[in-house]
PDB file of C-alpha atoms and ligand atoms in Angstrom:
ATOM      1  CA  UNK A   1      59.652 108.212  99.776  1.00 77.00           C
ATOM      2  CA  UNK A   2      62.029 107.102  97.117  1.00 92.00           C
ATOM      3  CA  UNK A   3      62.112 103.860  95.089  1.00 93.00           C
ATOM      4  CA  UNK A   4      64.296 101.357  97.016  1.00 91.00           C
ATOM      5  CA  UNK A   5      67.941 100.786  96.011  1.00 95.00           C
ATOM      6  CA  UNK A   6      67.949  97.472  97.875  1.00 96.00           C
ATOM      7  CA  UNK A   7      70.071  94.808  96.263  1.00 97.00           C
ATOM      8  CA  UNK A   8      71.991  97.245  94.014  1.00 98.00           C
ATOM      9  CA  UNK A   9      75.718  96.827  93.892  1.00 98.00           C
ATOM     10  CA  UNK A  10      77.779  99.963  95.099  1.00 98.00           C
ATOM     11  CA  UNK A  11      81.553 100.591  94.911  1.00 99.00           C
ATOM     12  CA  UNK A  12      82.901 103.416  97.181  1.00 99.00           C
ATOM     13  CA  UNK A  13      86.463 104.372  96.590  1.00 99.00           C
ATOM     14  CA  UNK A  14      88.082 105.865  99.755  1.00 98.00           C
ATOM     15  CA  UNK A  15      85.205 104.179 101.602  1.00 98.00           C
ATOM     16  CA  UNK A  16      87.306 103.132 104.595  1.00 98.00           C
ATOM     17  CA  UNK A  17      87.231 106.452 106.387  1.00 96.00           C
ATOM     18  CA  UNK A  18      85.596 109.836 106.551  1.00 96.00           C
ATOM     19  CA  UNK A  19      82.982 110.841 104.021  1.00 97.00           C
ATOM     20  CA  UNK A  20      83.435 107.615 101.958  1.00 98.00           C
ATOM     21  CA  UNK A  21      82.706 105.431 105.017  1.00 98.00           C
ATOM     22  CA  UNK A  22      79.582 107.525 105.548  1.00 98.00           C
ATOM     23  CA  UNK A  23      78.518 106.995 101.898  1.00 98.00           C
ATOM     24  CA  UNK A  24      79.034 103.228 102.405  1.00 98.00           C
ATOM     25  CA  UNK A  25      77.040 103.317 105.664  1.00 98.00           C
ATOM     26  CA  UNK A  26      74.148 105.171 103.922  1.00 98.00           C
ATOM     27  CA  UNK A  27      73.955 102.808 100.964  1.00 98.00           C
ATOM     28  CA  UNK A  28      74.276  99.746 103.215  1.00 98.00           C
ATOM     29  CA  UNK A  29      71.477 101.063 105.472  1.00 97.00           C
ATOM     30  CA  UNK A  30      69.204 101.239 102.326  1.00 97.00           C
ATOM     31  CA  UNK A  31      69.978  97.556 101.670  1.00 97.00           C
ATOM     32  CA  UNK A  32      72.559  97.949  98.882  1.00 98.00           C
ATOM     33  CA  UNK A  33      75.615  95.614  98.544  1.00 98.00           C
ATOM     34  CA  UNK A  34      78.675  97.732  99.183  1.00 98.00           C
ATOM     35  CA  UNK A  35      82.336  97.276  98.411  1.00 99.00           C
ATOM     36  CA  UNK A  36      84.646  99.900  99.994  1.00 99.00           C
ATOM     37  CA  UNK A  37      88.200 100.501  98.642  1.00 99.00           C
ATOM     38  CA  UNK A  38      91.279 102.053 100.226  1.00 98.00           C
ATOM     39  CA  UNK A  39      95.025 101.248 100.203  1.00 98.00           C
ATOM     40  CA  UNK A  40      95.326 100.387 104.002  1.00 98.00           C
ATOM     41  CA  UNK A  41      94.097  96.846 104.306  1.00 98.00           C
ATOM     42  CA  UNK A  42      93.959  96.788 108.022  1.00 98.00           C
ATOM     43  CA  UNK A  43      91.809 100.022 108.255  1.00 98.00           C
ATOM     44  CA  UNK A  44      89.590  98.838 105.366  1.00 98.00           C
ATOM     45  CA  UNK A  45      88.845  95.421 106.880  1.00 98.00           C
ATOM     46  CA  UNK A  46      88.129  97.130 110.198  1.00 98.00           C
ATOM     47  CA  UNK A  47      85.777  99.596 108.553  1.00 98.00           C
ATOM     48  CA  UNK A  48      83.983  96.915 106.536  1.00 98.00           C
ATOM     49  CA  UNK A  49      83.507  94.722 109.718  1.00 98.00           C
ATOM     50  CA  UNK A  50      82.140  97.738 111.664  1.00 98.00           C
ATOM     51  CA  UNK A  51      79.666  98.650 108.887  1.00 98.00           C
ATOM     52  CA  UNK A  52      78.650  94.993 108.409  1.00 97.00           C
ATOM     53  CA  UNK A  53      77.977  94.702 112.241  1.00 97.00           C
ATOM     54  CA  UNK A  54      75.383  97.396 111.872  1.00 95.00           C
ATOM     55  CA  UNK A  55      73.490  94.976 109.535  1.00 93.00           C
ATOM     56  CA  UNK A  56      74.734  95.942 106.071  1.00 93.00           C
ATOM     57  CA  UNK A  57      76.242  93.994 103.264  1.00 98.00           C
ATOM     58  CA  UNK A  58      79.695  95.612 103.187  1.00 98.00           C
ATOM     59  CA  UNK A  59      83.064  94.210 102.359  1.00 98.00           C
ATOM     60  CA  UNK A  60      86.582  95.621 101.648  1.00 98.00           C
ATOM     61  CA  UNK A  61      88.729  95.352  98.566  1.00 98.00           C
ATOM     62  CA  UNK A  62      92.188  96.810  98.756  1.00 98.00           C
ATOM     63  CA  UNK A  63      92.984  99.117  95.897  1.00 98.00           C
ATOM     64  CA  UNK A  64      94.803 102.261  94.710  1.00 99.00           C
ATOM     65  CA  UNK A  65      92.769 104.479  92.458  1.00 99.00           C
ATOM     66  CA  UNK A  66      95.857 106.195  91.006  1.00 98.00           C
ATOM     67  CA  UNK A  67      96.526 102.901  89.230  1.00 98.00           C
ATOM     68  CA  UNK A  68      94.252 101.969  86.318  1.00 98.00           C
ATOM     69  CA  UNK A  69      95.120  98.385  86.855  1.00 98.00           C
ATOM     70  CA  UNK A  70      94.237  98.409  90.495  1.00 98.00           C
ATOM     71  CA  UNK A  71      90.762  99.970  89.495  1.00 99.00           C
ATOM     72  CA  UNK A  72      90.193  97.164  87.112  1.00 98.00           C
ATOM     73  CA  UNK A  73      90.924  94.516  89.823  1.00 98.00           C
ATOM     74  CA  UNK A  74      88.638  96.289  92.287  1.00 98.00           C
ATOM     75  CA  UNK A  75      85.728  96.345  89.716  1.00 98.00           C
ATOM     76  CA  UNK A  76      86.467  92.630  88.918  1.00 98.00           C
ATOM     77  CA  UNK A  77      86.435  91.777  92.610  1.00 98.00           C
ATOM     78  CA  UNK A  78      83.033  93.658  93.020  1.00 98.00           C
ATOM     79  CA  UNK A  79      81.475  91.835  90.042  1.00 98.00           C
ATOM     80  CA  UNK A  80      82.624  88.407  91.392  1.00 98.00           C
ATOM     81  CA  UNK A  81      81.008  89.227  94.744  1.00 98.00           C
ATOM     82  CA  UNK A  82      77.779  90.854  93.805  1.00 98.00           C
ATOM     83  CA  UNK A  83      77.147  89.904  90.120  1.00 98.00           C
ATOM     84  CA  UNK A  84      77.196  93.476  88.819  1.00 98.00           C
ATOM     85  CA  UNK A  85      77.910  97.048  89.436  1.00 98.00           C
ATOM     86  CA  UNK A  86      75.214  99.806  89.455  1.00 98.00           C
ATOM     87  CA  UNK A  87      76.575 102.734  91.505  1.00 98.00           C
ATOM     88  CA  UNK A  88      80.173 104.100  91.727  1.00 99.00           C
ATOM     89  CA  UNK A  89      81.147 106.648  94.247  1.00 99.00           C
ATOM     90  CA  UNK A  90      84.484 108.244  93.158  1.00 99.00           C
ATOM     91  CA  UNK A  91      85.315 109.539  96.531  1.00 98.00           C
ATOM     92  CA  UNK A  92      89.014 108.613  97.228  1.00 98.00           C
ATOM     93  CA  UNK A  93      91.034 111.763  97.804  1.00 98.00           C
ATOM     94  CA  UNK A  94      93.981 113.277  99.486  1.00 97.00           C
ATOM     95  CA  UNK A  95      94.722 116.822 100.644  1.00 95.00           C
ATOM     96  CA  UNK A  96      98.273 117.436 101.628  1.00 97.00           C
ATOM     97  CA  UNK A  97      99.208 121.123 101.781  1.00 96.00           C
ATOM     98  CA  UNK A  98     102.156 122.478  99.749  1.00 98.00           C
ATOM     99  CA  UNK A  99     102.887 126.054  98.739  1.00 98.00           C
ATOM    100  CA  UNK A 100     103.218 126.774  95.049  1.00 98.00           C
ATOM    101  CA  UNK A 101     106.801 127.957  95.553  1.00 98.00           C
ATOM    102  CA  UNK A 102     107.873 124.761  97.181  1.00 98.00           C
ATOM    103  CA  UNK A 103     105.626 122.228  95.529  1.00 98.00           C
ATOM    104  CA  UNK A 104     107.685 119.383  93.883  1.00 98.00           C
ATOM    105  CA  UNK A 105     106.545 117.738  90.606  1.00 98.00           C
ATOM    106  CA  UNK A 106     106.086 114.479  92.683  1.00 98.00           C
ATOM    107  CA  UNK A 107     103.685 116.245  95.085  1.00 98.00           C
ATOM    108  CA  UNK A 108     101.664 117.618  92.246  1.00 98.00           C
ATOM    109  CA  UNK A 109     101.594 114.348  90.440  1.00 98.00           C
ATOM    110  CA  UNK A 110     100.522 112.456  93.638  1.00 98.00           C
ATOM    111  CA  UNK A 111      97.412 114.781  94.233  1.00 98.00           C
ATOM    112  CA  UNK A 112      96.425 114.751  90.618  1.00 99.00           C
ATOM    113  CA  UNK A 113      97.056 111.080  90.313  1.00 99.00           C
ATOM    114  CA  UNK A 114      94.755 110.269  93.259  1.00 99.00           C
ATOM    115  CA  UNK A 115      92.018 112.849  92.977  1.00 98.00           C
ATOM    116  CA  UNK A 116      91.820 113.460  89.343  1.00 99.00           C
ATOM    117  CA  UNK A 117      93.236 110.611  87.429  1.00 99.00           C
ATOM    118  CA  UNK A 118      91.810 108.296  90.065  1.00 99.00           C
ATOM    119  CA  UNK A 119      88.333 109.364  89.180  1.00 99.00           C
ATOM    120  CA  UNK A 120      89.016 108.761  85.435  1.00 98.00           C
ATOM    121  CA  UNK A 121      90.348 105.275  86.266  1.00 99.00           C
ATOM    122  CA  UNK A 122      87.569 104.190  88.438  1.00 99.00           C
ATOM    123  CA  UNK A 123      84.900 105.294  86.009  1.00 99.00           C
ATOM    124  CA  UNK A 124      86.723 103.671  82.946  1.00 98.00           C
ATOM    125  CA  UNK A 125      87.126 100.449  84.916  1.00 99.00           C
ATOM    126  CA  UNK A 126      83.394 100.425  85.913  1.00 98.00           C
ATOM    127  CA  UNK A 127      82.067 101.362  82.494  1.00 98.00           C
ATOM    128  CA  UNK A 128      81.102  98.011  81.051  1.00 98.00           C
ATOM    129  CA  UNK A 129      79.408  97.013  84.234  1.00 98.00           C
ATOM    130  CA  UNK A 130      77.519 100.336  84.483  1.00 98.00           C
ATOM    131  CA  UNK A 131      76.387  99.918  80.859  1.00 98.00           C
ATOM    132  CA  UNK A 132      75.030  96.394  81.665  1.00 98.00           C
ATOM    133  CA  UNK A 133      73.249  97.797  84.748  1.00 98.00           C
ATOM    134  CA  UNK A 134      70.913  99.934  82.535  1.00 95.00           C
ATOM    135  CA  UNK A 135      70.661 102.355  85.475  1.00 96.00           C
ATOM    136  CA  UNK A 136      74.327 103.179  86.129  1.00 98.00           C
ATOM    137  CA  UNK A 137      75.190 106.115  88.517  1.00 98.00           C
ATOM    138  CA  UNK A 138      78.472 107.793  89.227  1.00 98.00           C
ATOM    139  CA  UNK A 139      78.786 110.181  92.121  1.00 98.00           C
ATOM    140  CA  UNK A 140      82.003 112.175  92.209  1.00 99.00           C
ATOM    141  CA  UNK A 141      83.120 113.717  95.479  1.00 98.00           C
ATOM    142  CA  UNK A 142      84.520 117.030  94.370  1.00 98.00           C
ATOM    143  CA  UNK A 143      84.766 120.036  96.765  1.00 98.00           C
ATOM    144  CA  UNK A 144      83.884 123.731  97.001  1.00 98.00           C
ATOM    145  CA  UNK A 145      87.789 124.190  97.096  1.00 98.00           C
ATOM    146  CA  UNK A 146      88.908 124.587  93.504  1.00 98.00           C
ATOM    147  CA  UNK A 147      85.638 124.779  91.649  1.00 98.00           C
ATOM    148  CA  UNK A 148      84.299 127.859  93.658  1.00 98.00           C
ATOM    149  CA  UNK A 149      86.915 128.853  96.184  1.00 97.00           C
ATOM    150  CA  UNK A 150      90.701 128.944  96.690  1.00 97.00           C
ATOM    151  CA  UNK A 151      92.855 128.107  99.607  1.00 95.00           C
ATOM    152  CA  UNK A 152      96.640 128.949 100.013  1.00 97.00           C
ATOM    153  CA  UNK A 153      98.546 125.777  99.994  1.00 98.00           C
ATOM    154  CA  UNK A 154      96.031 123.806  98.028  1.00 98.00           C
ATOM    155  CA  UNK A 155      96.498 124.906  94.508  1.00 98.00           C
ATOM    156  CA  UNK A 156      97.100 121.204  93.319  1.00 98.00           C
ATOM    157  CA  UNK A 157      94.166 120.025  95.376  1.00 98.00           C
ATOM    158  CA  UNK A 158      91.972 122.862  94.058  1.00 98.00           C
ATOM    159  CA  UNK A 159      93.007 122.045  90.443  1.00 98.00           C
ATOM    160  CA  UNK A 160      92.217 118.407  90.987  1.00 99.00           C
ATOM    161  CA  UNK A 161      88.757 119.176  92.407  1.00 98.00           C
ATOM    162  CA  UNK A 162      87.929 121.575  89.619  1.00 99.00           C
ATOM    163  CA  UNK A 163      89.298 119.058  87.114  1.00 99.00           C
ATOM    164  CA  UNK A 164      86.849 116.470  88.369  1.00 99.00           C
ATOM    165  CA  UNK A 165      83.968 118.705  87.307  1.00 99.00           C
ATOM    166  CA  UNK A 166      85.422 119.142  83.830  1.00 98.00           C
ATOM    167  CA  UNK A 167      85.853 115.497  83.489  1.00 98.00           C
ATOM    168  CA  UNK A 168      82.257 114.903  84.734  1.00 98.00           C
ATOM    169  CA  UNK A 169      80.634 117.208  82.134  1.00 98.00           C
ATOM    170  CA  UNK A 170      82.110 115.587  79.163  1.00 98.00           C
ATOM    171  CA  UNK A 171      81.679 112.092  80.587  1.00 98.00           C
ATOM    172  CA  UNK A 172      77.988 112.835  81.253  1.00 98.00           C
ATOM    173  CA  UNK A 173      77.583 113.314  77.533  1.00 98.00           C
ATOM    174  CA  UNK A 174      79.467 110.205  76.619  1.00 98.00           C
ATOM    175  CA  UNK A 175      77.550 107.998  79.161  1.00 98.00           C
ATOM    176  CA  UNK A 176      74.068 109.436  78.633  1.00 98.00           C
ATOM    177  CA  UNK A 177      72.967 107.114  75.863  1.00 97.00           C
ATOM    178  CA  UNK A 178      74.006 104.193  78.110  1.00 97.00           C
ATOM    179  CA  UNK A 179      71.490 105.349  80.689  1.00 96.00           C
ATOM    180  CA  UNK A 180      74.292 106.253  83.058  1.00 98.00           C
ATOM    181  CA  UNK A 181      74.329 109.489  84.938  1.00 98.00           C
ATOM    182  CA  UNK A 182      77.303 111.207  86.548  1.00 98.00           C
ATOM    183  CA  UNK A 183      77.020 113.977  89.126  1.00 99.00           C
ATOM    184  CA  UNK A 184      79.198 115.697  91.659  1.00 99.00           C
ATOM    185  CA  UNK A 185      78.805 116.603  95.305  1.00 98.00           C
ATOM    186  CA  UNK A 186      80.726 119.472  96.529  1.00 98.00           C
ATOM    187  CA  UNK A 187      81.268 119.408 100.291  1.00 98.00           C
ATOM    188  CA  UNK A 188      82.379 122.439 102.181  1.00 96.00           C
ATOM    189  CA  UNK A 189      84.034 121.620 105.506  1.00 92.00           C
ATOM    190  CA  UNK A 190      82.805 118.305 106.933  1.00 94.00           C
ATOM    191  CA  UNK A 191      83.933 116.744 110.097  1.00 91.00           C
ATOM    192  CA  UNK A 192      86.102 113.693 109.253  1.00 88.00           C
ATOM    193  CA  UNK A 193      89.273 112.275 110.639  1.00 79.00           C
ATOM    194  CA  UNK A 194      91.189 113.944 107.721  1.00 75.00           C
ATOM    195  CA  UNK A 195      89.845 117.400 108.582  1.00 78.00           C
ATOM    196  CA  UNK A 196      90.312 116.959 112.355  1.00 80.00           C
ATOM    197  CA  UNK A 197      94.014 116.427 111.544  1.00 83.00           C
ATOM    198  CA  UNK A 198      94.116 120.081 110.378  1.00 82.00           C
ATOM    199  CA  UNK A 199      93.829 121.141 113.929  1.00 87.00           C
ATOM    200  CA  UNK A 200      91.368 122.964 116.300  1.00 89.00           C
ATOM    201  CA  UNK A 201      92.372 126.413 115.092  1.00 91.00           C
ATOM    202  CA  UNK A 202      91.488 125.609 111.492  1.00 86.00           C
ATOM    203  CA  UNK A 203      88.176 124.093 112.589  1.00 88.00           C
ATOM    204  CA  UNK A 204      87.185 127.187 114.707  1.00 90.00           C
ATOM    205  CA  UNK A 205      88.178 129.554 111.947  1.00 89.00           C
ATOM    206  CA  UNK A 206      86.149 127.622 109.547  1.00 87.00           C
ATOM    207  CA  UNK A 207      83.020 127.543 111.786  1.00 91.00           C
ATOM    208  CA  UNK A 208      83.129 131.254 111.977  1.00 91.00           C
ATOM    209  CA  UNK A 209      82.947 131.632 108.270  1.00 90.00           C
ATOM    210  CA  UNK A 210      79.938 129.274 107.754  1.00 95.00           C
ATOM    211  CA  UNK A 211      76.548 130.973 107.814  1.00 96.00           C
ATOM    212  CA  UNK A 212      74.865 127.877 109.389  1.00 96.00           C
ATOM    213  CA  UNK A 213      77.467 128.270 112.237  1.00 93.00           C
ATOM    214  CA  UNK A 214      78.859 124.690 112.126  1.00 94.00           C
ATOM    215  CA  UNK A 215      80.758 122.243 110.116  1.00 95.00           C
ATOM    216  CA  UNK A 216      78.791 119.619 108.075  1.00 97.00           C
ATOM    217  CA  UNK A 217      78.362 116.010 109.080  1.00 97.00           C
ATOM    218  CA  UNK A 218      79.297 113.080 107.005  1.00 97.00           C
ATOM    219  CA  UNK A 219      75.649 111.904 107.142  1.00 97.00           C
ATOM    220  CA  UNK A 220      74.681 115.267 105.425  1.00 97.00           C
ATOM    221  CA  UNK A 221      76.969 114.478 102.575  1.00 98.00           C
ATOM    222  CA  UNK A 222      75.837 110.953 102.262  1.00 98.00           C
ATOM    223  CA  UNK A 223      72.200 111.728 102.024  1.00 96.00           C
ATOM    224  CA  UNK A 224      72.801 113.949  99.030  1.00 97.00           C
ATOM    225  CA  UNK A 225      74.815 111.188  97.387  1.00 98.00           C
ATOM    226  CA  UNK A 226      72.086 108.810  98.192  1.00 98.00           C
ATOM    227  CA  UNK A 227      69.496 110.994  96.417  1.00 97.00           C
ATOM    228  CA  UNK A 228      71.504 111.203  93.256  1.00 98.00           C
ATOM    229  CA  UNK A 229      71.669 107.397  93.290  1.00 97.00           C
ATOM    230  CA  UNK A 230      67.823 106.955  93.482  1.00 96.00           C
ATOM    231  CA  UNK A 231      65.524 106.219  90.569  1.00 95.00           C
ATOM    232  CA  UNK A 232      63.938 109.662  91.203  1.00 97.00           C
ATOM    233  CA  UNK A 233      67.187 111.322  90.226  1.00 97.00           C
ATOM    234  CA  UNK A 234      67.455 109.557  86.848  1.00 97.00           C
ATOM    235  CA  UNK A 235      66.945 112.850  84.902  1.00 98.00           C
ATOM    236  CA  UNK A 236      69.820 114.614  86.608  1.00 98.00           C
ATOM    237  CA  UNK A 237      73.275 114.382  84.942  1.00 98.00           C
ATOM    238  CA  UNK A 238      76.411 116.499  84.686  1.00 98.00           C
ATOM    239  CA  UNK A 239      75.392 118.510  87.661  1.00 98.00           C
ATOM    240  CA  UNK A 240      76.863 119.720  90.903  1.00 98.00           C
ATOM    241  CA  UNK A 241      75.374 119.900  94.339  1.00 98.00           C
ATOM    242  CA  UNK A 242      76.995 122.245  96.911  1.00 98.00           C
ATOM    243  CA  UNK A 243      76.649 121.041 100.491  1.00 98.00           C
ATOM    244  CA  UNK A 244      78.459 123.617 102.503  1.00 98.00           C
ATOM    245  CA  UNK A 245      76.179 125.287 105.128  1.00 98.00           C
ATOM    246  CA  UNK A 246      76.169 128.389 102.931  1.00 97.00           C
ATOM    247  CA  UNK A 247      79.964 129.039 103.231  1.00 96.00           C
ATOM    248  CA  UNK A 248      80.353 130.040  99.567  1.00 97.00           C
ATOM    249  CA  UNK A 249      77.639 132.618  99.720  1.00 97.00           C
ATOM    250  CA  UNK A 250      78.843 135.654 101.658  1.00 95.00           C
ATOM    251  CA  UNK A 251      81.118 138.215  99.985  1.00 93.00           C
ATOM    252  CA  UNK A 252      82.885 138.843 103.250  1.00 88.00           C
ATOM    253  CA  UNK A 253      82.492 138.238 107.038  1.00 84.00           C
ATOM    254  CA  UNK A 254      80.521 141.522 107.233  1.00 89.00           C
ATOM    255  CA  UNK A 255      78.056 140.208 104.668  1.00 93.00           C
ATOM    256  CA  UNK A 256      77.083 137.530 107.121  1.00 89.00           C
ATOM    257  CA  UNK A 257      75.213 140.183 109.151  1.00 85.00           C
TER     258      UNK A 257
HETATM  259  P1  NAP B 301      89.755 110.876 104.688  1.00 63.61           P
HETATM  260  O1  NAP B 301      89.007 110.862 105.908  1.00 63.61           O
HETATM  261  O2  NAP B 301      91.241 111.269 104.686  1.00 63.61           O
HETATM  262  O3  NAP B 301      89.511 109.538 103.809  1.00 63.61           O
HETATM  263  C1  NAP B 301      90.108 109.464 102.562  1.00 63.61           C
HETATM  264  C2  NAP B 301      89.756 108.060 102.003  1.00 63.61           C
HETATM  265  O4  NAP B 301      90.361 107.944 100.710  1.00 63.61           O
HETATM  266  C3  NAP B 301      90.294 106.891 102.887  1.00 63.61           C
HETATM  267  O5  NAP B 301      89.424 105.855 102.809  1.00 63.61           O
HETATM  268  C4  NAP B 301      91.710 106.621 102.152  1.00 63.61           C
HETATM  269  O6  NAP B 301      92.082 105.309 102.455  1.00 63.61           O
HETATM  270  C5  NAP B 301      91.227 106.740 100.707  1.00 63.61           C
HETATM  271  N1  NAP B 301      92.253 106.912  99.718  1.00 63.61           N
HETATM  272  C6  NAP B 301      93.198 107.886  99.710  1.00 63.61           C
HETATM  273  N2  NAP B 301      94.013 107.712  98.716  1.00 63.61           N
HETATM  274  C7  NAP B 301      93.670 106.615  98.004  1.00 63.61           C
HETATM  275  C8  NAP B 301      94.112 105.926  96.829  1.00 63.61           C
HETATM  276  N3  NAP B 301      95.152 106.352  96.203  1.00 63.61           N
HETATM  277  N4  NAP B 301      93.451 104.875  96.361  1.00 63.61           N
HETATM  278  C9  NAP B 301      92.325 104.438  97.167  1.00 63.61           C
HETATM  279  N5  NAP B 301      91.827 105.016  98.230  1.00 63.61           N
HETATM  280  C10 NAP B 301      92.488 106.133  98.721  1.00 63.61           C
HETATM  281  O7  NAP B 301      89.127 112.073 103.672  1.00 63.61           O
HETATM  282  P2  NAP B 301      87.703 112.701 103.602  1.00 63.61           P
HETATM  283  O8  NAP B 301      87.802 114.011 104.348  1.00 63.61           O
HETATM  284  O9  NAP B 301      86.640 111.794 103.971  1.00 63.61           O
HETATM  285  O10 NAP B 301      87.635 113.108 102.005  1.00 63.61           O
HETATM  286  C11 NAP B 301      86.925 112.257 101.064  1.00 63.61           C
HETATM  287  C12 NAP B 301      86.726 112.952  99.890  1.00 63.61           C
HETATM  288  O11 NAP B 301      85.964 114.176 100.171  1.00 63.61           O
HETATM  289  C13 NAP B 301      88.006 113.457  99.094  1.00 63.61           C
HETATM  290  O12 NAP B 301      87.857 113.345  97.736  1.00 63.61           O
HETATM  291  C14 NAP B 301      87.973 114.942  99.589  1.00 63.61           C
HETATM  292  O13 NAP B 301      88.691 115.711  98.543  1.00 63.61           O
HETATM  293  C15 NAP B 301      86.559 115.254  99.551  1.00 63.61           C
HETATM  294  N6  NAP B 301      86.261 116.438 100.425  1.00 63.61           N
HETATM  295  C16 NAP B 301      86.371 116.359 101.762  1.00 63.61           C
HETATM  296  C17 NAP B 301      86.011 117.456 102.605  1.00 63.61           C
HETATM  297  C18 NAP B 301      86.026 117.586 104.053  1.00 63.61           C
HETATM  298  O14 NAP B 301      85.702 118.494 104.688  1.00 63.61           O
HETATM  299  N7  NAP B 301      86.447 116.478 104.717  1.00 63.61           N
HETATM  300  C19 NAP B 301      85.456 118.672 101.901  1.00 63.61           C
HETATM  301  C20 NAP B 301      85.431 118.656 100.574  1.00 63.61           C
HETATM  302  C21 NAP B 301      85.798 117.561  99.730  1.00 63.61           C
HETATM  303  P3  NAP B 301      93.600 104.794 102.352  1.00 63.61           P
HETATM  304  O15 NAP B 301      94.439 106.038 102.941  1.00 63.61           O
HETATM  305  O16 NAP B 301      93.713 103.636 103.160  1.00 63.61           O
HETATM  306  O17 NAP B 301      93.819 104.628 100.947  1.00 63.61           O
END
């Protein structure tokens, strides 16, 4: 249905687990050459081996997106491996909970450092390669939490996810003349290892608040990202795509009918 992305070079930060691993799997299944990034070397190599065993070209590069130097090294490794870089998925993220009353400056810095500054650093590092590509794509994994909704204990997380959208809109203008698009996907509650850690009670409460009656799958997020990376999405930039089973629509539980 869409023009093939076979042979394109893709970098997925936070690609070793959860949504990012799903993004990597989806791009690899379409024949792209994928590099996944995370801090945990063992988990990363295991994930890359698993994805490669499914037939894709997937390898791991250790990196920490909260460091500009590390992002530059990861991009350099990708260029050495695949000769270019066409698509960057800024997906690495953390979501520790901390009440505003108790949050330390270090906790705030950590969340902003990974989720928000990490997005800046990854895009900055990839910029020359994306310009050379001629059809560069950046896909940011934001969230409904922050840009649309709030959640007690996640003010730092929500600020980081809303901040990613502010970054994206100005970046879209700066990158447009280089033929690079940048868009954000905004997942609702998606079943990942990270979300499962929040416990069965959290998951059940969430399901009850979602009009489609279930949490989303990693594959449902990946297919949206894949679309934004296609040739057919070349005229879409600076935009957001909410993928939440309708979670942000009802005014109240009563409104669900
Ligand atoms: P996850 O399962 O915990 O995976 C997070 C990934 O990010 C891992 O690969 C992790 O690897 C990597 N990572 C974390 N900090 C990093 C750093 N400093 N540098 C490089 N990699 C780092 O989380 P997830 O649920 O898939 O979430 C992925 C993204 O989706 C996040 O941006 C999150 O905010 C967003 N999101 C998730 C949901 C959801 O329902 N799951 C909803 C909305 C938005 P290492 O730990 O080895 O570094």
